[in-house]
Short mmCIF file of C-alpha atoms in Angstrom, two decimals:
data_model
loop_
_atom_site.label_atom_id
_atom_site.label_comp_id
_atom_site.label_asym_id
_atom_site.label_seq_id
_atom_site.Cartn_x
_atom_site.Cartn_y
_atom_site.Cartn_z
CA MET J 740 -3.12 36.60 -0.23
CA ASP J 741 -5.87 34.64 -2.47
CA GLN J 742 -5.97 30.70 -3.63
CA SER J 743 -3.71 31.06 -6.87
CA PRO J 744 -0.33 29.69 -7.75
CA ILE J 745 2.01 30.36 -4.16
CA GLU J 746 5.08 32.45 -4.61
CA HIS J 747 8.45 31.21 -3.71
CA PRO J 748 9.84 32.87 -1.33
CA VAL J 749 5.52 31.94 0.33
CA ARG J 750 6.65 28.47 -0.86
CA ALA J 751 10.04 28.57 0.72
CA ALA J 752 8.51 30.48 4.02
CA ILE J 753 6.15 27.87 5.26
CA VAL J 754 8.42 25.22 4.16
CA ASP J 755 11.15 26.54 6.11
CA ALA J 756 8.89 26.62 9.34
CA VAL J 757 8.54 22.89 9.55
CA GLU J 758 11.12 22.42 9.44
CA ALA J 759 12.11 24.71 12.06
CA GLY J 760 9.97 22.91 14.00
CA PHE J 761 9.75 19.32 12.85
CA ASP J 762 12.33 18.65 16.11
CA GLU J 763 9.05 19.86 18.83
CA GLN J 764 6.99 17.95 16.33
CA ILE J 765 8.34 14.43 16.47
CA ARG J 766 8.23 15.54 20.52
CA PHE J 767 4.96 16.30 20.76
CA LEU J 768 4.15 12.96 18.67
CA ALA J 769 6.08 11.21 21.27
CA ASP J 770 4.24 12.58 24.12
CA PHE J 771 1.47 11.85 22.18
CA VAL J 772 1.66 7.91 21.38
CA ARG J 773 2.74 7.55 25.35
CA ILE J 774 -0.36 8.15 26.07
CA PRO J 775 -2.91 4.30 26.20
CA SER J 776 -5.66 5.52 24.13
CA THR J 777 -7.69 2.35 23.70
CA ARG J 778 -11.60 2.41 23.69
CA PHE J 779 -13.05 3.48 26.17
CA GLU J 780 -9.87 5.13 28.14
CA GLU J 781 -9.49 8.30 25.12
CA GLY J 782 -10.07 10.61 28.05
CA PRO J 783 -5.89 10.94 28.48
CA ALA J 784 -5.09 12.20 24.94
CA GLN J 785 -8.59 13.68 23.77
CA ASP J 786 -6.88 16.55 27.25
CA PHE J 787 -3.50 16.34 25.87
CA MET J 788 -5.39 17.37 22.42
CA ALA J 789 -7.59 19.87 24.04
CA ALA J 790 -4.82 22.06 25.67
CA ALA J 791 -2.60 21.81 22.62
CA LEU J 792 -5.85 23.62 20.63
CA ARG J 793 -6.33 25.98 23.47
CA LYS J 794 -2.76 26.88 24.00
CA ARG J 795 -2.67 27.70 19.69
CA GLY J 796 -5.71 30.25 20.52
CA TYR J 797 -7.74 28.01 19.04
CA SER J 798 -11.95 28.21 20.13
CA VAL J 799 -12.15 24.75 21.56
CA ASP J 800 -15.43 22.94 21.52
CA ASP J 801 -15.27 19.17 24.29
CA TRP J 802 -18.15 17.49 25.05
CA ARG J 803 -19.45 14.16 25.91
CA ILE J 804 -20.93 12.53 23.04
CA ASP J 805 -24.82 11.16 23.90
CA LEU J 806 -25.65 8.36 21.85
CA ASN J 807 -29.34 9.53 21.91
CA ASP J 808 -28.37 12.00 19.54
CA LEU J 809 -26.31 9.85 16.81
CA GLU J 810 -28.91 6.64 16.88
CA HIS J 811 -31.15 8.17 14.32
CA LEU J 812 -28.15 8.58 11.88
CA PRO J 813 -27.08 7.23 8.63
CA GLY J 814 -24.06 5.69 10.03
CA PHE J 815 -24.98 4.79 13.51
CA GLY J 816 -22.76 1.27 14.53
CA PRO J 817 -24.35 -0.40 17.96
CA ILE J 818 -22.15 0.35 21.35
CA GLU J 819 -20.88 -2.54 23.36
CA GLY J 820 -19.39 -0.71 25.91
CA ASP J 821 -19.12 2.36 29.25
CA PHE J 822 -19.36 4.93 26.56
CA SER J 823 -20.31 7.78 29.25
CA ARG J 824 -17.27 9.27 29.51
CA ALA J 825 -17.27 9.16 25.13
CA ARG J 826 -15.54 12.82 24.05
CA THR J 827 -15.36 15.02 20.55
CA VAL J 828 -12.37 17.87 20.75
CA VAL J 829 -12.89 20.31 17.35
CA GLY J 830 -10.73 23.07 17.53
CA SER J 831 -11.35 26.08 14.98
CA HIS J 832 -9.61 28.80 13.52
CA ARG J 833 -11.49 31.62 11.84
CA PRO J 834 -9.77 33.91 8.96
CA SER J 835 -9.46 37.71 10.34
CA GLU J 836 -11.05 38.02 6.79
CA VAL J 837 -12.64 35.24 5.20
CA ARG J 838 -11.26 34.65 1.53
CA GLY J 839 -10.87 30.95 1.01
CA ARG J 840 -12.62 28.01 1.12
CA SER J 841 -12.71 25.91 4.41
CA LEU J 842 -11.11 23.18 5.66
CA ILE J 843 -11.89 20.13 8.38
CA LEU J 844 -8.43 18.25 9.40
CA GLN J 845 -9.76 15.13 11.53
CA GLY J 846 -7.51 13.00 12.62
CA HIS J 847 -8.50 10.22 15.75
CA LEU J 848 -6.91 9.26 18.40
CA ASP J 849 -8.17 5.74 19.71
CA VAL J 850 -6.67 2.92 18.93
CA VAL J 851 -6.62 -0.83 18.42
CA PRO J 852 -5.37 -2.14 21.73
CA ALA J 853 -1.95 -3.95 22.27
CA GLY J 854 -1.45 -7.34 22.28
CA PRO J 855 1.19 -8.99 24.28
CA ALA J 856 3.56 -6.16 25.85
CA GLU J 857 6.24 -8.93 25.70
CA MET J 858 6.01 -9.55 22.21
CA TRP J 859 6.73 -5.82 20.83
CA THR J 860 10.93 -5.17 20.61
CA THR J 861 10.09 -1.95 22.80
CA PRO J 862 7.20 -1.79 24.93
CA PRO J 863 4.27 -0.21 22.77
CA PHE J 864 3.79 3.09 24.80
CA GLU J 865 6.82 4.03 25.09
CA PRO J 866 7.98 5.81 21.83
CA ALA J 867 11.47 4.48 20.59
CA ILE J 868 13.03 6.00 17.31
CA ARG J 869 15.42 4.13 15.47
CA ASP J 870 17.11 3.83 11.79
CA GLY J 871 14.12 7.00 11.07
CA TRP J 872 11.12 5.10 12.02
CA MET J 873 8.82 5.99 15.67
CA TYR J 874 7.88 2.97 16.81
CA GLY J 875 4.21 2.56 19.14
CA ARG J 876 0.70 2.03 19.34
CA GLY J 877 -0.38 4.60 17.73
CA ALA J 878 2.44 6.32 16.31
CA GLY J 879 1.10 5.55 12.05
CA ASP J 880 -2.71 4.91 12.89
CA MET J 881 -3.31 7.85 13.02
CA LYS J 882 -1.23 9.66 15.79
CA ALA J 883 1.55 11.43 14.14
CA GLY J 884 -0.83 11.98 10.60
CA THR J 885 -3.43 14.62 13.36
CA VAL J 886 0.12 15.66 14.34
CA ALA J 887 1.54 16.71 11.29
CA ALA J 888 -1.84 18.66 10.41
CA LEU J 889 -1.26 20.39 13.63
CA PHE J 890 2.02 21.76 13.00
CA ALA J 891 1.75 22.32 9.25
CA LEU J 892 -1.29 25.13 10.68
CA ASP J 893 1.84 26.04 13.10
CA ALA J 894 3.93 26.48 10.47
CA LEU J 895 2.01 28.67 8.83
CA ARG J 896 1.35 31.31 11.27
CA HIS J 897 5.25 30.44 11.62
CA ALA J 898 5.71 32.05 8.28
CA GLY J 899 3.73 34.73 9.43
CA PHE J 900 0.16 33.54 7.88
CA GLU J 901 -3.39 31.88 8.86
CA PRO J 902 -5.44 30.64 6.45
CA ALA J 903 -7.76 32.83 4.69
CA ALA J 904 -11.22 30.39 5.59
CA THR J 905 -12.55 28.62 8.88
CA VAL J 906 -10.21 25.19 9.67
CA HIS J 907 -11.88 23.10 12.20
CA PHE J 908 -9.39 20.49 13.19
CA GLN J 909 -11.61 17.44 15.01
CA SER J 910 -9.91 15.27 17.63
CA VAL J 911 -12.55 12.29 17.44
CA ILE J 912 -12.92 8.92 18.69
CA GLU J 913 -14.18 5.47 17.52
CA GLU J 914 -12.97 5.58 14.38
CA GLU J 915 -11.54 1.86 15.26
CA SER J 916 -15.03 0.53 15.96
CA THR J 917 -18.09 2.37 15.22
CA GLY J 918 -16.79 6.19 13.42
CA LEU J 919 -19.56 7.27 15.97
CA GLY J 920 -16.53 10.02 16.59
CA ALA J 921 -16.78 11.59 13.44
CA LEU J 922 -20.56 11.21 12.78
CA SER J 923 -20.58 13.22 16.30
CA THR J 924 -19.17 16.23 14.84
CA LEU J 925 -21.61 16.03 11.61
CA GLN J 926 -24.40 15.73 14.30
CA ARG J 927 -22.85 18.93 16.00
CA GLY J 928 -23.25 20.55 12.96
CA TYR J 929 -19.42 21.16 11.44
CA ARG J 930 -19.04 21.26 8.30
CA ALA J 931 -16.29 22.52 5.14
CA ASP J 932 -15.84 22.54 1.62
CA PHE J 933 -13.16 19.49 2.38
CA ALA J 934 -12.78 17.48 4.77
CA LEU J 935 -9.03 15.97 4.72
CA LEU J 936 -8.18 12.46 6.73
CA PRO J 937 -3.95 12.65 7.24
CA GLU J 938 -4.58 8.56 7.94
CA PRO J 939 -1.44 6.23 7.03
CA SER J 940 -1.76 5.87 3.22
CA ASP J 941 2.18 6.06 2.09
CA PHE J 942 1.64 9.35 -0.03
CA THR J 943 -1.36 8.21 -1.30
CA ILE J 944 -4.90 9.15 -2.15
CA ASN J 945 -7.82 7.20 -1.10
CA ARG J 946 -9.44 6.44 -4.37
CA ALA J 947 -12.45 4.60 -2.68
CA GLN J 948 -12.93 2.02 0.49
CA VAL J 949 -14.67 -0.78 1.69
CA GLY J 950 -17.74 -0.92 4.09
CA ALA J 951 -17.95 -3.33 6.88
CA MET J 952 -19.88 -4.97 9.70
CA TRP J 953 -19.21 -6.15 13.23
CA PHE J 954 -21.01 -9.31 14.07
CA LYS J 955 -21.15 -10.89 17.55
CA LEU J 956 -21.92 -15.24 16.93
CA GLN J 957 -23.50 -16.61 19.99
CA VAL J 958 -23.25 -20.14 19.86
CA ARG J 959 -24.51 -22.17 22.76
CA GLY J 960 -23.73 -25.78 23.41
CA ARG J 961 -24.97 -29.03 26.28
CA PRO J 962 -22.42 -28.59 28.59
CA VAL J 963 -21.27 -32.12 30.48
CA HIS J 964 -18.35 -33.82 32.71
CA VAL J 965 -15.43 -34.46 30.15
CA ALA J 966 -15.38 -38.02 30.75
CA THR J 967 -19.00 -37.81 28.65
CA ALA J 968 -18.13 -35.75 26.16
CA GLY J 969 -19.53 -37.49 22.95
CA THR J 970 -23.12 -37.10 24.99
CA GLY J 971 -22.92 -33.11 25.49
CA SER J 972 -22.09 -30.93 22.47
CA ASN J 973 -18.73 -28.15 22.21
CA ALA J 974 -20.06 -24.79 21.80
CA ILE J 975 -15.96 -23.95 21.05
CA LEU J 976 -15.48 -26.52 18.09
CA ALA J 977 -19.83 -26.08 16.68
CA ALA J 978 -17.99 -22.22 16.57
CA TYR J 979 -15.72 -23.15 14.25
CA ASP J 980 -18.62 -25.13 11.96
CA MET J 981 -19.80 -21.79 11.88
CA ILE J 982 -16.64 -19.59 11.09
CA ASN J 983 -16.11 -21.87 8.71
CA ALA J 984 -19.31 -21.78 6.61
CA LEU J 985 -18.49 -18.16 6.94
CA LYS J 986 -15.36 -18.50 5.11
CA LYS J 987 -17.43 -19.85 1.73
CA LEU J 988 -19.44 -16.43 2.03
CA GLU J 989 -16.16 -14.94 1.83
CA VAL J 990 -15.11 -16.76 -0.86
CA ASN J 991 -18.92 -16.27 -3.06
CA TRP J 992 -18.66 -12.25 -1.93
CA ASN J 993 -15.09 -12.39 -3.75
CA GLU J 994 -16.63 -14.49 -6.24
CA ARG J 995 -19.38 -11.73 -7.02
CA ALA J 996 -16.17 -8.94 -6.37
CA ALA J 997 -14.78 -10.27 -9.82
CA ASN J 998 -17.49 -8.23 -11.73
CA ASP J 999 -17.61 -4.86 -9.27
CA PRO J 1000 -17.34 -1.80 -11.25
CA VAL J 1001 -14.56 -0.18 -8.42
CA TYR J 1002 -12.51 -3.47 -7.13
CA LYS J 1003 -12.88 -5.60 -10.26
CA ASP J 1004 -9.25 -5.17 -10.15
CA ILE J 1005 -8.34 -5.73 -6.34
CA ASP J 1006 -8.38 -9.48 -5.58
CA HIS J 1007 -10.40 -10.31 -2.85
CA PRO J 1008 -11.00 -7.22 -1.28
CA LEU J 1009 -13.85 -8.41 0.49
CA ASN J 1010 -12.45 -9.96 4.22
CA PHE J 1011 -13.73 -12.04 6.99
CA ASN J 1012 -12.12 -12.06 10.57
CA ALA J 1013 -13.15 -14.17 13.59
CA GLY J 1014 -11.08 -11.79 15.24
CA LYS J 1015 -12.22 -12.36 19.24
CA ILE J 1016 -13.40 -15.59 20.56
CA THR J 1017 -14.35 -16.17 24.31
CA GLY J 1018 -16.16 -19.31 25.52
CA GLY J 1019 -15.98 -21.97 27.71
CA ASP J 1020 -16.32 -22.07 31.97
CA TRP J 1021 -13.72 -24.96 32.44
CA ALA J 1022 -11.31 -27.65 31.31
CA SER J 1023 -13.36 -30.95 31.82
CA SER J 1024 -16.45 -28.92 31.65
CA VAL J 1025 -17.22 -29.40 27.67
CA PRO J 1026 -17.99 -26.19 26.57
CA ALA J 1027 -21.81 -24.54 27.17
CA TRP J 1028 -21.34 -21.40 25.25
CA CYS J 1029 -18.88 -19.72 23.39
CA ASP J 1030 -19.26 -15.87 21.82
CA VAL J 1031 -17.53 -14.89 18.50
CA ASP J 1032 -16.61 -11.09 17.59
CA CYS J 1033 -16.61 -11.28 13.47
CA ARG J 1034 -16.05 -7.66 10.92
CA ILE J 1035 -16.78 -8.86 7.36
CA GLY J 1036 -16.22 -6.38 4.68
CA VAL J 1037 -18.97 -4.87 2.06
CA LEU J 1038 -18.25 -3.51 -1.31
CA PRO J 1039 -19.40 0.43 -2.43
CA GLY J 1040 -22.84 0.03 -2.83
CA GLN J 1041 -23.54 -3.19 -1.37
CA ASP J 1042 -27.06 -3.42 0.40
CA LEU J 1043 -26.55 -3.98 4.46
CA ALA J 1044 -29.70 -4.95 5.66
CA GLU J 1045 -29.29 -7.32 2.70
CA ALA J 1046 -25.78 -8.20 3.70
CA ARG J 1047 -26.39 -8.73 7.00
CA ALA J 1048 -29.79 -11.10 6.08
CA GLU J 1049 -27.07 -13.56 3.55
CA VAL J 1050 -24.69 -13.53 6.86
CA GLU J 1051 -27.57 -14.84 9.12
CA ALA J 1052 -28.43 -17.24 6.47
CA CYS J 1053 -25.52 -17.74 5.97
CA VAL J 1054 -25.72 -19.22 10.03
CA ALA J 1055 -28.96 -20.70 9.62
CA GLU J 1056 -28.38 -22.93 6.76
CA ALA J 1057 -24.61 -23.94 8.21
CA ALA J 1058 -25.89 -24.66 12.02
CA ARG J 1059 -29.19 -27.11 10.12
CA GLU J 1060 -26.24 -29.80 9.78
CA HIS J 1061 -24.87 -29.19 13.01
CA PRO J 1062 -26.84 -31.92 15.36
CA PHE J 1063 -27.37 -29.60 18.74
CA LEU J 1064 -27.54 -25.99 16.80
CA SER J 1065 -30.15 -27.92 14.21
CA ASN J 1066 -32.55 -27.57 17.08
CA ASN J 1067 -30.31 -24.75 18.59
CA PRO J 1068 -29.59 -22.35 16.57
CA PRO J 1069 -26.91 -19.69 17.43
CA GLU J 1070 -27.70 -15.86 17.26
CA VAL J 1071 -25.94 -13.17 15.38
CA VAL J 1072 -25.79 -10.14 16.95
CA TRP J 1073 -25.07 -6.69 15.53
CA ASN J 1074 -22.55 -4.37 16.78
CA GLY J 1075 -19.90 -1.80 15.80
CA PHE J 1076 -19.45 -0.71 12.51
CA GLN J 1077 -22.22 -1.06 10.21
CA ALA J 1078 -20.39 0.63 7.33
CA GLU J 1079 -21.19 1.10 3.16
CA GLY J 1080 -18.38 1.42 1.14
CA TYR J 1081 -17.41 4.80 0.07
CA VAL J 1082 -16.13 6.17 -3.54
CA LEU J 1083 -14.87 9.25 -3.84
CA GLU J 1084 -16.59 12.07 -6.51
CA ASN J 1085 -17.27 15.34 -7.40
CA ALA J 1086 -13.75 16.73 -5.97
CA ASP J 1087 -11.78 18.06 -8.65
CA GLU J 1088 -11.12 21.19 -7.40
CA GLN J 1089 -9.83 19.49 -3.72
CA GLU J 1090 -7.53 16.72 -5.85
CA SER J 1091 -6.03 19.56 -8.17
CA ALA J 1092 -5.16 21.53 -5.04
CA PHE J 1093 -3.98 18.72 -3.36
CA ALA J 1094 -1.81 17.70 -6.24
CA ALA J 1095 -0.23 21.55 -6.96
CA ALA J 1096 0.89 21.15 -3.07
CA TYR J 1097 2.25 17.42 -3.94
CA ALA J 1098 4.28 19.09 -6.90
CA ASP J 1099 5.54 22.21 -4.44
CA VAL J 1100 7.06 19.11 -2.23
CA PHE J 1101 8.04 16.69 -4.74
CA GLY J 1102 8.63 18.51 -7.71
CA ALA J 1103 6.98 19.61 -10.83
CA GLY J 1104 4.93 17.57 -12.53
CA GLU J 1105 4.42 14.71 -9.55
CA ARG J 1106 1.27 13.28 -7.88
CA PRO J 1107 0.04 11.72 -5.97
CA ALA J 1108 -0.54 7.95 -6.64
CA GLU J 1109 -4.56 6.57 -6.33
CA ARG J 1110 -5.21 3.07 -4.03
CA LYS J 1111 -8.65 1.34 -3.61
CA MET J 1112 -9.08 0.43 0.18
CA THR J 1113 -9.80 -2.91 1.52
CA ALA J 1114 -10.40 -1.55 4.75
CA LEU J 1115 -12.22 1.69 5.05
CA THR J 1116 -11.94 4.98 7.13
CA ASP J 1117 -14.26 7.74 8.54
CA THR J 1118 -14.41 10.05 4.98
CA ARG J 1119 -17.72 7.89 4.18
CA PHE J 1120 -19.66 9.78 6.78
CA TYR J 1121 -18.67 12.90 4.93
CA GLY J 1122 -19.03 12.01 1.47
CA LEU J 1123 -22.11 9.45 1.28
CA TYR J 1124 -24.41 11.36 3.71
CA TYR J 1125 -23.69 15.67 4.15
CA GLY J 1126 -22.09 16.22 0.52
CA ILE J 1127 -18.64 17.25 1.98
CA PRO J 1128 -16.02 15.48 -0.05
CA ALA J 1129 -13.47 13.60 1.80
CA PHE J 1130 -9.79 11.70 1.20
CA CYS J 1131 -6.73 10.16 3.55
CA PHE J 1132 -3.64 11.15 2.19
CA GLY J 1133 -0.80 10.31 4.97
CA PRO J 1134 2.88 9.36 6.20
CA LYS J 1135 4.59 5.89 5.74
CA ALA J 1136 3.47 3.84 8.55
CA GLU J 1137 3.98 -0.51 8.46
CA ASN J 1138 2.64 -2.70 11.04
CA ILE J 1139 -0.77 -1.16 12.13
CA HIS J 1140 -2.44 -2.71 14.42
CA GLY J 1141 0.37 -5.88 14.52
CA PHE J 1142 3.56 -5.84 16.83
CA ASP J 1143 6.42 -3.15 16.07
CA GLU J 1144 3.87 -0.27 14.99
CA ARG J 1145 5.99 2.67 13.52
CA VAL J 1146 6.07 5.29 10.70
CA GLU J 1147 8.52 7.32 8.81
CA LEU J 1148 9.81 10.51 10.37
CA ASP J 1149 10.74 11.83 7.10
CA SER J 1150 7.68 10.38 5.35
CA ILE J 1151 5.77 13.16 8.61
CA LYS J 1152 7.89 15.79 7.74
CA ARG J 1153 7.15 15.74 3.82
CA CYS J 1154 3.27 15.40 4.91
CA THR J 1155 3.35 18.48 7.13
CA GLU J 1156 5.19 20.37 4.70
CA ILE J 1157 1.76 19.21 1.55
CA PHE J 1158 -0.26 20.06 4.26
CA ALA J 1159 0.65 23.00 4.93
CA LEU J 1160 1.31 24.30 1.51
CA PHE J 1161 -2.26 22.45 1.14
CA ILE J 1162 -3.89 24.55 3.37
CA ALA J 1163 -2.40 28.03 1.71
CA ARG J 1164 -4.49 26.87 -1.67
CA TRP J 1165 -7.03 26.09 -0.58
CA CYS J 1166 -7.72 28.33 2.35
CA GLY J 1167 -5.41 31.02 1.31
CA LEU J 1168 -3.52 32.96 3.23
CA ASN J 1169 -3.73 36.16 5.27
CA ARG J 1170 -1.07 38.21 6.45
CA ILE J 1171 -1.14 38.25 10.56
#
């Protein structure tokens, strides 16, 4: 079969196969969510995915990521922490006869910390289903989408077909902090005509995304006994002065964004966040140190070196107004994301095929909505640096990165159907 419109009996067989396998799909997703794949602890989740790919007969490439292979590549972000166990897993389908266009399906399995478990309604790594939703850390962002892509391929096989082109199913880490998992697949040589990332998007195609930079603000003070606190310098309080200065920079950048050709119609697209703070040694000692982990967004096309220079200048100017920091300026240490923004371009064929699959599920004339993100995804590596059009599309999820993260079950099923029908259109089908 070729990439022309899919005959009704074939569409019906694929949709029926999704339905028949959906209970198993939800059980698989629950098992996946039970694995707490937080940063640097992703190994068991990669084992789970590698086993699933091998069971399905895919050619599996499972390797340790060597930072020396990546640090010279565009989009690289520095790592803080033990990266020695970091792995990428890719399962590849290669057809009996190649007649279609190749595809990358990529999901990340790293999840952000759950926070205090007692603040969840149910434990974060004990998936619970209530009122048509699955709750659990990572259920929405983005294990449900990853599983939907995997079971879309299963549905094609159960309906009696295989994709008539190469499909690389990529299970990566580090999406939440650097993107080095995605970058490692490109360094390894994986390529395709299109990359689909099933991030939770509530059935929208992500047309554009901002970039982001991470940095650590290292503020130092003068420790004294609290009885004579006025003679010292409190590093924690001084850090708040620096944070307030950076909030003013955020305002300035958003004023500029009002004239940006892509984001001018989005209110406040660039966000600064002081996300983690540590400091001090003793309640009765004026703290000598405070470290603040920060994130700030950047517009597509914004030069990262210039943006970093603005951040550093902002901190230096604020320090000059401080009685202690004027002679002991804070350090800005760049770590994690150093990511450029991305705008989808040159993807008419991909979008047309995807829109047709969407209409197969939701009805003739229906098209997926588009949005511009104020966050970022791994799509930037493909589109910016390797000429591979890429976008995100996925199920409906709520409270991602928050308490009681959840994903709607019906949206998972609809996405699985769309993915299976898109693969059929984009890659073509061979009978098996």
